[in-house]
Coordinates of C-alpha atoms in Angstrom, one line a residue:
M29 CA -18.8 -38.1 55.8
K30 CA -16.0 -35.8 54.7
K31 CA -14.0 -38.5 53.4
I32 CA -16.8 -39.8 51.2
F33 CA -17.3 -36.3 49.9
V34 CA -13.6 -35.8 49.0
F35 CA -13.6 -39.3 47.3
G36 CA -16.5 -38.4 45.3
I37 CA -14.9 -35.2 44.0
I38 CA -11.7 -37.1 43.1
L39 CA -13.8 -39.8 41.4
L40 CA -15.7 -37.1 39.4
S41 CA -12.4 -35.5 38.4
A42 CA -10.9 -38.7 37.3
C43 CA -13.9 -39.6 35.2
S44 CA -13.7 -36.0 33.6
T45 CA -10.0 -36.6 32.9
N46 CA -10.4 -40.0 31.6
Q47 CA -13.2 -38.8 29.2
L48 CA -10.8 -36.2 27.9
T49 CA -8.0 -38.7 27.4
R50 CA -10.3 -41.1 25.8
N51 CA -11.5 -38.6 23.2
N52 CA -8.0 -37.2 22.8
K53 CA -9.3 -33.7 22.1
V54 CA -10.2 -30.4 23.5
P55 CA -14.1 -30.2 23.8
D56 CA -15.8 -28.4 21.0
T57 CA -16.1 -24.5 21.3
Q58 CA -13.0 -24.3 23.5
L59 CA -10.3 -24.0 21.0
V60 CA -11.1 -20.6 19.7
V61 CA -11.8 -18.9 23.1
N62 CA -9.1 -20.7 25.0
G63 CA -6.6 -20.2 22.2
K64 CA -7.2 -16.5 22.3
M65 CA -7.0 -16.4 26.0
F66 CA -3.4 -18.0 25.8
A67 CA -2.5 -15.8 23.0
T68 CA -3.5 -12.7 24.8
L69 CA -1.6 -14.0 27.8
Y70 CA 1.5 -14.0 25.5
Q71 CA 0.8 -10.5 24.4
Q72 CA 0.5 -9.1 27.8
K73 CA 3.1 -11.0 29.9
A74 CA 5.7 -12.3 27.4
A75 CA 8.9 -10.3 27.4
E76 CA 9.4 -11.7 24.0
Y77 CA 6.4 -10.0 22.7
R78 CA 7.7 -6.7 24.0
A79 CA 11.0 -7.4 22.4
L80 CA 9.4 -8.2 18.9
C81 CA 7.6 -4.7 19.2
F82 CA 10.9 -3.0 19.9
Q83 CA 12.6 -4.8 17.1
A84 CA 9.9 -3.7 14.6
F85 CA 10.2 -0.1 15.7
N86 CA 14.0 -0.3 15.8
I87 CA 14.0 -1.5 12.1
A88 CA 11.5 1.2 11.2
K89 CA 13.7 3.9 12.8
L90 CA 16.7 2.6 10.8
R91 CA 14.8 2.6 7.5
L92 CA 13.7 6.2 8.2
D93 CA 17.1 7.3 9.0
T94 CA 18.6 5.8 5.9
Y95 CA 15.7 6.6 3.5
Q96 CA 16.4 8.4 0.3
A97 CA 13.5 10.4 -1.3
K98 CA 12.5 9.5 -4.6
T99 CA 10.1 12.4 -5.4
N100 CA 9.4 16.0 -4.3
K101 CA 6.3 15.0 -2.5
P102 CA 6.3 15.4 1.3
R103 CA 7.1 12.2 3.1
A104 CA 4.6 10.1 5.0
I105 CA 4.3 6.9 7.0
I106 CA 1.1 4.9 6.8
T107 CA 0.2 3.0 9.9
D108 CA -2.6 0.7 11.1
I109 CA -3.9 1.2 14.5
D110 CA -5.1 -1.8 16.4
E111 CA -2.2 -4.1 17.5
T112 CA 0.3 -1.8 15.5
I113 CA 0.0 1.3 17.6
L114 CA -2.8 0.5 20.1
D115 CA -2.9 -2.6 22.3
N116 CA -6.3 -4.0 22.6
S117 CA -5.4 -7.1 24.6
P118 CA -7.6 -6.1 27.6
Y119 CA -10.6 -6.4 25.3
A120 CA -9.6 -9.9 24.2
A121 CA -8.9 -10.9 27.8
H122 CA -12.4 -9.6 28.8
Q123 CA -14.1 -11.5 26.0
A124 CA -12.2 -14.8 26.5
L125 CA -12.9 -14.8 30.2
L126 CA -16.6 -14.5 29.3
G127 CA -16.2 -17.5 26.9
K128 CA -16.6 -15.3 24.0
D129 CA -14.9 -14.2 20.8
Y130 CA -15.1 -10.7 19.2
E131 CA -18.5 -9.0 19.2
P132 CA -19.3 -5.7 17.3
A133 CA -21.3 -4.3 20.3
S134 CA -18.6 -5.1 22.9
W135 CA -15.7 -3.9 20.6
S136 CA -17.6 -0.6 20.4
Q137 CA -17.9 -0.3 24.1
W138 CA -14.2 -0.9 24.5
I139 CA -13.3 1.8 22.0
E140 CA -15.6 4.2 23.8
K141 CA -13.3 4.0 26.8
A142 CA -10.5 5.3 24.7
S143 CA -8.1 3.6 27.2
A144 CA -6.0 1.3 25.1
D145 CA -2.3 1.5 25.8
T146 CA 0.4 1.8 23.1
L147 CA 2.5 -1.0 21.9
P148 CA 6.0 -0.9 23.2
G149 CA 8.0 1.6 21.3
A150 CA 5.1 3.0 19.2
A151 CA 4.8 6.4 20.8
A152 CA 8.5 7.0 20.6
F153 CA 8.9 6.0 17.1
L154 CA 6.0 8.1 15.7
K155 CA 7.1 11.1 17.5
Y156 CA 10.6 10.6 16.3
A157 CA 9.3 10.4 12.7
A158 CA 7.3 13.5 13.1
S159 CA 10.4 15.2 14.5
K160 CA 12.1 14.4 11.0
G161 CA 9.3 16.1 9.2
V162 CA 7.4 12.9 8.3
T163 CA 3.6 13.0 8.3
I164 CA 1.7 10.1 10.0
F165 CA -1.5 8.7 8.3
Y166 CA -3.7 6.3 10.4
I167 CA -5.4 3.8 7.9
T168 CA -7.7 1.6 10.1
N169 CA -10.7 -0.6 9.8
R170 CA -12.4 1.1 12.8
E171 CA -15.8 2.6 11.9
E172 CA -16.5 6.1 11.1
K173 CA -18.7 6.3 14.2
E174 CA -15.5 5.5 16.2
R175 CA -13.5 8.3 15.0
M176 CA -13.8 10.6 17.9
N177 CA -12.9 8.1 20.6
T178 CA -10.1 6.7 18.7
I179 CA -8.6 10.1 18.1
K180 CA -9.2 10.8 21.8
N181 CA -7.2 7.6 22.6
L182 CA -4.3 8.5 20.2
R183 CA -4.1 12.0 21.5
S184 CA -3.9 10.8 25.1
F185 CA -0.4 9.8 24.2
N186 CA 0.3 13.0 22.2
L187 CA 0.8 11.0 19.0
P188 CA 1.5 13.1 15.8
N189 CA -1.2 13.9 13.4
A190 CA -3.9 12.4 15.6
D191 CA -6.6 14.4 13.8
D192 CA -9.5 14.1 11.4
A193 CA -7.3 14.9 8.3
H194 CA -4.9 12.0 8.9
F195 CA -7.4 9.4 10.4
L196 CA -8.8 7.3 7.6
P197 CA -11.4 4.7 8.9
K198 CA -13.3 2.1 7.0
Q199 CA -16.0 3.6 4.9
K200 CA -18.1 1.2 2.6
V201 CA -15.4 -1.5 2.2
S202 CA -12.8 -2.9 4.6
G203 CA -10.0 -3.0 1.9
K204 CA -7.4 -0.4 2.3
E205 CA -6.0 0.0 -1.0
A206 CA -8.1 3.0 -2.1
R207 CA -7.1 4.8 1.1
R208 CA -3.4 4.0 0.5
L209 CA -3.6 5.4 -2.9
S210 CA -5.3 8.6 -1.7
V211 CA -2.3 9.2 0.5
F212 CA 0.1 8.2 -2.4
S213 CA -1.5 10.9 -4.6
T214 CA -0.2 13.7 -2.3
H215 CA 2.8 12.0 -0.3
E216 CA 5.8 9.7 -0.8
I217 CA 5.1 6.8 1.3
M218 CA 8.2 5.7 3.1
M219 CA 6.9 2.6 4.7
L220 CA 3.7 1.0 6.0
L221 CA 3.1 -0.5 9.6
G222 CA 0.7 -3.1 10.3
D223 CA 0.0 -6.4 11.9
N224 CA -2.2 -7.7 9.0
L225 CA -0.8 -8.4 5.6
E226 CA -3.8 -6.5 4.2
D227 CA -2.3 -3.4 5.8
F228 CA 0.5 -3.5 3.1
S229 CA -0.8 -4.5 -0.2
I230 CA -3.9 -5.6 -2.2
L231 CA -1.9 -8.9 -2.9
F232 CA -3.3 -10.1 0.4
E233 CA -6.8 -8.8 0.4
K234 CA -9.4 -11.6 0.8
K235 CA -6.8 -14.2 -0.3
S236 CA -6.7 -17.9 0.8
T237 CA -4.3 -19.2 3.3
E238 CA -2.2 -20.7 0.5
E239 CA -2.3 -17.5 -1.6
R240 CA -1.3 -15.5 1.5
L241 CA 1.7 -17.7 2.0
R242 CA 2.7 -17.7 -1.5
N243 CA 2.5 -13.8 -1.8
T244 CA 4.3 -13.4 1.3
S245 CA 7.3 -15.2 -0.2
F246 CA 6.7 -13.1 -3.3
S247 CA 7.1 -9.9 -1.2
A248 CA 9.9 -11.2 1.1
T249 CA 12.3 -8.4 0.4
D250 CA 9.6 -5.8 1.4
F251 CA 9.4 -7.0 5.0
G252 CA 11.8 -5.1 7.2
N253 CA 12.1 -2.5 4.4
R254 CA 8.9 -1.0 3.1
F255 CA 6.7 -3.2 5.3
I256 CA 7.1 -3.3 9.2
I257 CA 4.9 -6.0 10.5
F258 CA 4.0 -6.6 14.1
P259 CA 3.1 -9.9 15.9
N260 CA -0.7 -10.6 16.4
P261 CA -1.6 -14.1 17.3
V262 CA -5.1 -13.2 18.6
Y263 CA -6.9 -12.3 15.4
G264 CA -6.6 -11.1 11.8
D265 CA -7.0 -12.2 8.3
W266 CA -4.8 -15.2 8.9
E267 CA -7.6 -16.5 11.0
R268 CA -10.5 -15.5 8.7
A269 CA -8.6 -17.0 5.8
I270 CA -8.7 -20.4 7.5
Y271 CA -12.6 -20.1 7.6
N272 CA -12.6 -18.9 3.9
Y273 CA -13.9 -15.6 5.3
N274 CA -17.2 -17.1 6.1
R275 CA -19.2 -16.3 9.4
I276 CA -19.4 -19.6 11.1
T277 CA -20.2 -20.9 14.6
D278 CA -17.5 -21.5 17.2
N279 CA -18.2 -25.2 16.8
Q280 CA -17.4 -24.9 13.0
K281 CA -14.4 -22.9 13.6
D282 CA -13.0 -25.5 16.0
S283 CA -13.8 -28.3 13.6
T284 CA -12.0 -26.3 10.8
I285 CA -9.0 -25.6 13.0
R286 CA -8.5 -29.3 13.6
S287 CA -8.9 -30.1 10.0
V288 CA -6.0 -27.9 8.9
L289 CA -3.4 -28.5 11.7
K290 CA -0.3 -30.3 10.7
T291 CA 0.4 -33.1 13.1
Y292 CA 1.8 -36.7 13.1

């Protein structure tokens, strides 16, 4: 009886594998969730990811040390928070293991925990900048209602300027240009840190994939100088641009991904 049972399992497994082979594709709705699970694994376990973060902060420190002031304004650095200063990979892993993508409600629950770790090198760099008299402004698209818990999370690492005056969350619009300009009006911005091109310039705000690629080439000399960018393969405007910034189902996302992939 046991042999028959085992044979049945093998047969079912073989049928499932053959079905996948014949279709020559991953079943619908799995690309987005499983892809983000794999990307999150890279973020959490790859020493290469850690090295990329250190590299970015090392370049930022070099630029800070060699920076020559252009005005009499006090110097400032503008930084994003998520996947630039704080590591939200536990949230991404939690969602992926449930077979889900980002959800506003679960995201808010994660922020309430105020338990995100920092990216490798983040705390050391921000504290070094502060020791040189540089003010840090946190421009983030976290919501106003998430202010208290976000600041609590930043303060748990004793990060500089983690207070209401230097925390600029999303208000009516997600675009960051107006908030950058508000800092520019009172400070000389030495550099900007982010994981999303929209963290740096209005050139990338709600632009198509083709425009983002073209404008990245246009701004090539800024990267590693004024713009310090961090790796984030899990989410961002690069993904939303693929969907033309539309809210679509996971099945539609998977179909869109398949349609734009370069293959042979």
